[in-house]
Amino acid sequence: MTQPPSQQPPQGGFGAPQEPPQGSPQPPQGPPQTPPPAQPPKAPAAPQTPPPPPAQPGYGFPQAPGQAPGYGHPQQPGPYNQQQPGPYNQQPGPYAQQPGPYGQQQPGPYNQQQPGPYNQPTQSGPYGQPTQPGYGYPQQQYPGAPVPGPGGGDSSKRKPALIIGAAVVALLVIGGGVFIATSGGGDDKKPVAEKSGDAKPSNSPSANEGNGNGDGREADDDLNAGRKEGEAKVLWLQKNDIDLPRNGSDVYGPWVVGDTVVKGVYRTVSGYSAADGKQKWTLKLPADLCAAPSQPTTDGKIVIGVENGTTDKASCADLQMIDLNTGKAGWKKSVKQNGVWDLMSDISLAISGDTVTVGRTGNSNAYRVSDGKELFGKQPGNCQPFAFAGGPKLIAASSCRTDDVNNPQHQIQELDPVTGKPRWTYQPKRGWAIDRIYSVSPLVVSLKKDKEWSILALRENGSLRSGLASDKSDKFAPDCGSTFAIFGKSLDGCTGVAADANTFYMSTSPESSGLTRTNKVVAFDLNTGKPKWKAAAPAERTVKPLRMEGGNVLLYVEAGYNKGGGIATLAPTGGTVNMVLRHPVSMSEIESSFYSSKIVYAGGRSFIASGRVSARNDKEELETKTMLAFGN
């Protein structure tokens, strides 16, 4: 296996070309046989193509019929795409072309001319392979998945025309002139009648101490009735108690701070005891929670995005700091608008040290988490950051003005989190767009160009370290979340990937055989870009890396039909997966029913939360399971 030439990106396709390139791996044949969470498996059925979205605007929108759903971006569980994902939250990714967006290091961060970060590429996969639409998605409705409103059809209270209009404006502005198009009509965004204690529109959030009887449930003896020797104990199971809007709500978090587990849903942020799930505190917000970073500060502070109103004209423009230890609200301010694009771009948040960055299409800002002071804003020159990745370092993805909107110039920078000044700048080859940051330290970056996908490793000084090149038989699909955004983009927060100083670990897409599914973890040498070893998941199981833990790769072993999930480790040299927390088989049906599940392991406990909560009616809404905890 060889790496591609340093200046020649690979040719080939991802998406839905008529025929894949010669020699490229073929996507899996036939639908995976995934059983519904509440019933035993049935005979295999042919996949059905979901109905197409109303239009195919630019980056960030649902893809057109016959086109891949976009690597790293599962279809939004909102009103613009009614495709129903299965309980295992797997997205196929038959990618196997070699990467190649390698360009020479350019001196200084501001030496290019640019089209702005509005020209986002079609979502694509790493190694240039086509993805079959609808593959891997049983056509059954699962708990938490978005549901149509009465009578079927689109149940959104936001107008699709508004979204499409924004994309049209994007094209007009990119084309060289500025033309603002607006559309009226439609209903205001009104949630269903709220129950006592639910969010009320106001100018500031209200905090309440938990009374121990919130929506966390004590460990139920019945949940452990079927537990076998060697299996973990079910600590608690939580059900929804929030009166949600008609189409449901995304879940933000969970974040674990000390002995508290925190999550945000709709207009509420709540903290629960990690040991028994009892509610410790709850914070009511005046409007919808619309953005959050993947991780809080080391001392448990976080800054979230809240909409600046409750009508369909509201935008994600207000910032609210919260102490996750106590649930107390801190400073609040509106995001500074730097241009016309701020009126229609969603924001993405990232935290590094005491700095929170607010990424968006036109310009970006940074504030001090502790007191809300603005630290830096628009950068000098023709290149402007549009998204950030946080953690031990602050990494920015920027777009530079060019004379060709179809051939963008992006750049990657490490910024000083206090001043915003670049410490170094790396520019990939022209036409490659920065898509995700898989690891900040060491720095591993995902890039895309049209129908191609590549992964680069950079050194501490920002110079090119290697370009990863997989075996053609391997296909990958890291889970990077499903939050829908108009132009806005989050860079970090992916699972299914992990990295240490010299190795990058990524799980392959599940392979199906009859009613069973399995996959493996591939380790790449960051100095050469070549695979070092491959480790198989336990028999008839699938795994995905979460992070590094004590020098080992920490994995989530996914639950399946009549098979419990769990937490496992894998040595940096490969070998056999070692289970450290084995979830009860008796809970596999519930564990696998969470929609777009999020997994956190901390303090010897595992927490599994649904990525979205919705229901068909009020009764079902209150019975919807939202979070589950296991421990010894």
PDB file of C-alpha atoms in Angstrom, residues 89-242:
ATOM      1  CA  ASN A  89     -26.896   4.755  15.003  1.00  0.00           C
ATOM      2  CA  GLN A  90     -24.641   3.446  12.272  1.00  0.00           C
ATOM      3  CA  GLN A  91     -23.982   5.386   9.127  1.00  0.00           C
ATOM      4  CA  PRO A  92     -22.359   3.534   6.266  1.00  0.00           C
ATOM      5  CA  GLY A  93     -19.218   4.871   4.753  1.00  0.00           C
ATOM      6  CA  PRO A  94     -17.751   2.688   2.014  1.00  0.00           C
ATOM      7  CA  TYR A  95     -14.737   4.841   1.599  1.00  0.00           C
ATOM      8  CA  ALA A  96     -11.402   3.471   0.571  1.00  0.00           C
ATOM      9  CA  GLN A  97      -9.607   5.841  -1.726  1.00  0.00           C
ATOM     10  CA  GLN A  98      -6.274   7.156  -0.577  1.00  0.00           C
ATOM     11  CA  PRO A  99      -6.071  10.723   0.755  1.00  0.00           C
ATOM     12  CA  GLY A 100      -4.190  13.530  -0.828  1.00  0.00           C
ATOM     13  CA  PRO A 101      -4.873  17.205   0.010  1.00  0.00           C
ATOM     14  CA  TYR A 102      -1.217  17.869   0.605  1.00  0.00           C
ATOM     15  CA  GLY A 103      -0.001  21.372  -0.147  1.00  0.00           C
ATOM     16  CA  GLN A 104       3.149  23.205   0.720  1.00  0.00           C
ATOM     17  CA  GLN A 105       3.352  25.140   3.970  1.00  0.00           C
ATOM     18  CA  GLN A 106       2.528  28.751   3.234  1.00  0.00           C
ATOM     19  CA  PRO A 107       4.322  31.533   5.139  1.00  0.00           C
ATOM     20  CA  GLY A 108       2.006  33.535   7.337  1.00  0.00           C
ATOM     21  CA  PRO A 109      -1.736  33.197   7.826  1.00  0.00           C
ATOM     22  CA  TYR A 110      -3.009  35.948   5.608  1.00  0.00           C
ATOM     23  CA  ASN A 111      -1.363  35.515   2.252  1.00  0.00           C
ATOM     24  CA  GLN A 112      -4.233  34.115   0.235  1.00  0.00           C
ATOM     25  CA  GLN A 113      -7.234  35.539  -1.497  1.00  0.00           C
ATOM     26  CA  GLN A 114     -10.554  33.993  -0.806  1.00  0.00           C
ATOM     27  CA  PRO A 115     -14.312  33.355  -1.159  1.00  0.00           C
ATOM     28  CA  GLY A 116     -15.221  33.216   2.497  1.00  0.00           C
ATOM     29  CA  PRO A 117     -16.303  30.160   4.392  1.00  0.00           C
ATOM     30  CA  TYR A 118     -19.607  30.014   2.603  1.00  0.00           C
ATOM     31  CA  ASN A 119     -18.503  27.690  -0.145  1.00  0.00           C
ATOM     32  CA  GLN A 120     -18.780  24.381   1.627  1.00  0.00           C
ATOM     33  CA  PRO A 121     -18.272  21.163  -0.330  1.00  0.00           C
ATOM     34  CA  THR A 122     -20.670  18.326  -0.800  1.00  0.00           C
ATOM     35  CA  GLN A 123     -20.291  15.933   2.117  1.00  0.00           C
ATOM     36  CA  SER A 124     -18.043  13.093   1.216  1.00  0.00           C
ATOM     37  CA  GLY A 125     -16.187  10.166   2.659  1.00  0.00           C
ATOM     38  CA  PRO A 126     -12.538   9.510   3.287  1.00  0.00           C
ATOM     39  CA  TYR A 127     -11.321   7.432   0.468  1.00  0.00           C
ATOM     40  CA  GLY A 128     -13.446   8.350  -2.482  1.00  0.00           C
ATOM     41  CA  GLN A 129     -16.132   5.654  -2.505  1.00  0.00           C
ATOM     42  CA  PRO A 130     -19.840   6.016  -3.303  1.00  0.00           C
ATOM     43  CA  THR A 131     -22.386   5.418  -0.595  1.00  0.00           C
ATOM     44  CA  GLN A 132     -25.737   3.817  -1.315  1.00  0.00           C
ATOM     45  CA  PRO A 133     -28.605   6.024  -0.156  1.00  0.00           C
ATOM     46  CA  GLY A 134     -30.753   4.540   2.533  1.00  0.00           C
ATOM     47  CA  TYR A 135     -28.320   1.752   3.368  1.00  0.00           C
ATOM     48  CA  GLY A 136     -28.331   0.778   7.003  1.00  0.00           C
ATOM     49  CA  TYR A 137     -31.553   2.529   7.935  1.00  0.00           C
ATOM     50  CA  PRO A 138     -34.506   0.266   8.755  1.00  0.00           C
ATOM     51  CA  GLN A 139     -37.754   1.918   7.887  1.00  0.00           C
ATOM     52  CA  GLN A 140     -39.251   1.537  11.343  1.00  0.00           C
ATOM     53  CA  GLN A 141     -39.822   4.410  13.752  1.00  0.00           C
ATOM     54  CA  TYR A 142     -37.656   4.180  16.855  1.00  0.00           C
ATOM     55  CA  PRO A 143     -38.004   5.933  20.195  1.00  0.00           C
ATOM     56  CA  GLY A 144     -36.655   9.455  20.110  1.00  0.00           C
ATOM     57  CA  ALA A 145     -36.535   9.741  16.342  1.00  0.00           C
ATOM     58  CA  PRO A 146     -38.323  12.755  14.852  1.00  0.00           C
ATOM     59  CA  VAL A 147     -41.923  12.092  13.907  1.00  0.00           C
ATOM     60  CA  PRO A 148     -44.275  13.800  11.469  1.00  0.00           C
ATOM     61  CA  GLY A 149     -47.052  15.978  12.763  1.00  0.00           C
ATOM     62  CA  PRO A 150     -50.724  15.152  12.579  1.00  0.00           C
ATOM     63  CA  GLY A 151     -51.669  14.104   9.097  1.00  0.00           C
ATOM     64  CA  GLY A 152     -48.055  13.387   8.165  1.00  0.00           C
ATOM     65  CA  GLY A 153     -45.703  15.609   6.284  1.00  0.00           C
ATOM     66  CA  ASP A 154     -43.425  18.306   7.653  1.00  0.00           C
ATOM     67  CA  SER A 155     -44.202  19.168  11.266  1.00  0.00           C
ATOM     68  CA  SER A 156     -41.679  21.964  11.563  1.00  0.00           C
ATOM     69  CA  LYS A 157     -42.692  25.338  12.776  1.00  0.00           C
ATOM     70  CA  ARG A 158     -39.787  26.884  10.921  1.00  0.00           C
ATOM     71  CA  LYS A 159     -40.402  27.441   7.253  1.00  0.00           C
ATOM     72  CA  PRO A 160     -38.367  25.406   4.760  1.00  0.00           C
ATOM     73  CA  ALA A 161     -38.518  28.491   2.553  1.00  0.00           C
ATOM     74  CA  LEU A 162     -36.448  30.378   5.091  1.00  0.00           C
ATOM     75  CA  ILE A 163     -33.723  27.744   4.909  1.00  0.00           C
ATOM     76  CA  ILE A 164     -33.758  27.608   1.130  1.00  0.00           C
ATOM     77  CA  GLY A 165     -33.751  31.387   0.988  1.00  0.00           C
ATOM     78  CA  ALA A 166     -30.627  31.495   3.125  1.00  0.00           C
ATOM     79  CA  ALA A 167     -28.833  29.206   0.715  1.00  0.00           C
ATOM     80  CA  VAL A 168     -29.892  31.353  -2.235  1.00  0.00           C
ATOM     81  CA  VAL A 169     -28.534  34.419  -0.463  1.00  0.00           C
ATOM     82  CA  ALA A 170     -25.284  32.517   0.089  1.00  0.00           C
ATOM     83  CA  LEU A 171     -24.912  31.898  -3.623  1.00  0.00           C
ATOM     84  CA  LEU A 172     -25.725  35.491  -4.457  1.00  0.00           C
ATOM     85  CA  VAL A 173     -23.197  36.905  -2.025  1.00  0.00           C
ATOM     86  CA  ILE A 174     -20.505  34.451  -3.059  1.00  0.00           C
ATOM     87  CA  GLY A 175     -21.158  35.382  -6.654  1.00  0.00           C
ATOM     88  CA  GLY A 176     -19.746  38.844  -6.029  1.00  0.00           C
ATOM     89  CA  GLY A 177     -22.737  40.984  -5.105  1.00  0.00           C
ATOM     90  CA  VAL A 178     -24.898  41.178  -2.003  1.00  0.00           C
ATOM     91  CA  PHE A 179     -28.598  40.653  -2.405  1.00  0.00           C
ATOM     92  CA  ILE A 180     -30.796  39.979   0.615  1.00  0.00           C
ATOM     93  CA  ALA A 181     -33.928  37.973  -0.047  1.00  0.00           C
ATOM     94  CA  THR A 182     -36.546  37.444   2.645  1.00  0.00           C
ATOM     95  CA  SER A 183     -39.807  35.611   2.785  1.00  0.00           C
ATOM     96  CA  GLY A 184     -42.776  36.045   5.050  1.00  0.00           C
ATOM     97  CA  GLY A 185     -45.673  33.971   6.176  1.00  0.00           C
ATOM     98  CA  GLY A 186     -45.738  30.832   8.242  1.00  0.00           C
ATOM     99  CA  ASP A 187     -46.511  30.164  11.853  1.00  0.00           C
ATOM    100  CA  ASP A 188     -44.547  31.325  14.830  1.00  0.00           C
ATOM    101  CA  LYS A 189     -42.528  28.750  16.666  1.00  0.00           C
ATOM    102  CA  LYS A 190     -44.912  27.733  19.446  1.00  0.00           C
ATOM    103  CA  PRO A 191     -44.357  24.726  21.677  1.00  0.00           C
ATOM    104  CA  VAL A 192     -47.269  22.724  22.898  1.00  0.00           C
ATOM    105  CA  ALA A 193     -48.919  23.852  26.119  1.00  0.00           C
ATOM    106  CA  GLU A 194     -46.338  23.854  28.890  1.00  0.00           C
ATOM    107  CA  LYS A 195     -46.804  22.039  32.141  1.00  0.00           C
ATOM    108  CA  SER A 196     -46.120  23.630  35.496  1.00  0.00           C
ATOM    109  CA  GLY A 197     -42.413  24.179  35.956  1.00  0.00           C
ATOM    110  CA  ASP A 198     -41.495  24.108  32.285  1.00  0.00           C
ATOM    111  CA  ALA A 199     -39.699  26.919  30.498  1.00  0.00           C
ATOM    112  CA  LYS A 200     -41.361  30.326  30.379  1.00  0.00           C
ATOM    113  CA  PRO A 201     -40.091  33.022  28.029  1.00  0.00           C
ATOM    114  CA  SER A 202     -38.230  35.661  30.040  1.00  0.00           C
ATOM    115  CA  ASN A 203     -35.145  37.796  29.849  1.00  0.00           C
ATOM    116  CA  SER A 204     -32.977  35.500  31.937  1.00  0.00           C
ATOM    117  CA  PRO A 205     -32.820  31.872  33.029  1.00  0.00           C
ATOM    118  CA  SER A 206     -34.144  30.733  36.371  1.00  0.00           C
ATOM    119  CA  ALA A 207     -32.369  28.169  38.533  1.00  0.00           C
ATOM    120  CA  ASN A 208     -33.929  25.739  40.964  1.00  0.00           C
ATOM    121  CA  GLU A 209     -32.288  23.336  43.350  1.00  0.00           C
ATOM    122  CA  GLY A 210     -33.323  19.771  42.654  1.00  0.00           C
ATOM    123  CA  ASN A 211     -35.440  18.017  45.247  1.00  0.00           C
ATOM    124  CA  GLY A 212     -34.191  14.533  44.445  1.00  0.00           C
ATOM    125  CA  ASN A 213     -37.427  13.692  42.657  1.00  0.00           C
ATOM    126  CA  GLY A 214     -36.683  15.067  39.204  1.00  0.00           C
ATOM    127  CA  ASP A 215     -36.739  13.087  36.004  1.00  0.00           C
ATOM    128  CA  GLY A 216     -33.904  10.876  37.186  1.00  0.00           C
ATOM    129  CA  ARG A 217     -35.243   7.547  38.416  1.00  0.00           C
ATOM    130  CA  GLU A 218     -33.774   5.548  41.252  1.00  0.00           C
ATOM    131  CA  ALA A 219     -32.272   2.189  40.365  1.00  0.00           C
ATOM    132  CA  ASP A 220     -35.209  -0.090  39.816  1.00  0.00           C
ATOM    133  CA  ASP A 221     -34.880  -3.634  41.150  1.00  0.00           C
ATOM    134  CA  ASP A 222     -36.822  -4.879  38.131  1.00  0.00           C
ATOM    135  CA  LEU A 223     -34.129  -3.490  35.825  1.00  0.00           C
ATOM    136  CA  ASN A 224     -31.581  -5.715  37.529  1.00  0.00           C
ATOM    137  CA  ALA A 225     -33.799  -8.772  37.792  1.00  0.00           C
ATOM    138  CA  GLY A 226     -32.223 -10.401  34.755  1.00  0.00           C
ATOM    139  CA  ARG A 227     -28.644  -9.393  35.576  1.00  0.00           C
ATOM    140  CA  LYS A 228     -26.145 -12.249  35.384  1.00  0.00           C
ATOM    141  CA  GLU A 229     -22.876 -12.788  37.201  1.00  0.00           C
ATOM    142  CA  GLY A 230     -20.131 -10.577  35.823  1.00  0.00           C
ATOM    143  CA  GLU A 231     -22.561  -8.019  34.385  1.00  0.00           C
ATOM    144  CA  ALA A 232     -22.708  -4.408  35.553  1.00  0.00           C
ATOM    145  CA  LYS A 233     -25.560  -3.100  37.658  1.00  0.00           C
ATOM    146  CA  VAL A 234     -28.205  -0.807  36.212  1.00  0.00           C
ATOM    147  CA  LEU A 235     -27.782   2.315  38.341  1.00  0.00           C
ATOM    148  CA  TRP A 236     -30.772   4.207  37.017  1.00  0.00           C
ATOM    149  CA  LEU A 237     -32.998   4.795  34.010  1.00  0.00           C
ATOM    150  CA  GLN A 238     -34.285   8.256  33.239  1.00  0.00           C
ATOM    151  CA  LYS A 239     -37.478   9.195  31.409  1.00  0.00           C
ATOM    152  CA  ASN A 240     -38.394  12.489  29.834  1.00  0.00           C
ATOM    153  CA  ASP A 241     -40.439  14.959  31.902  1.00  0.00           C
ATOM    154  CA  ILE A 242     -40.124  18.029  29.667  1.00  0.00           C
TER     155      ILE A 242
END
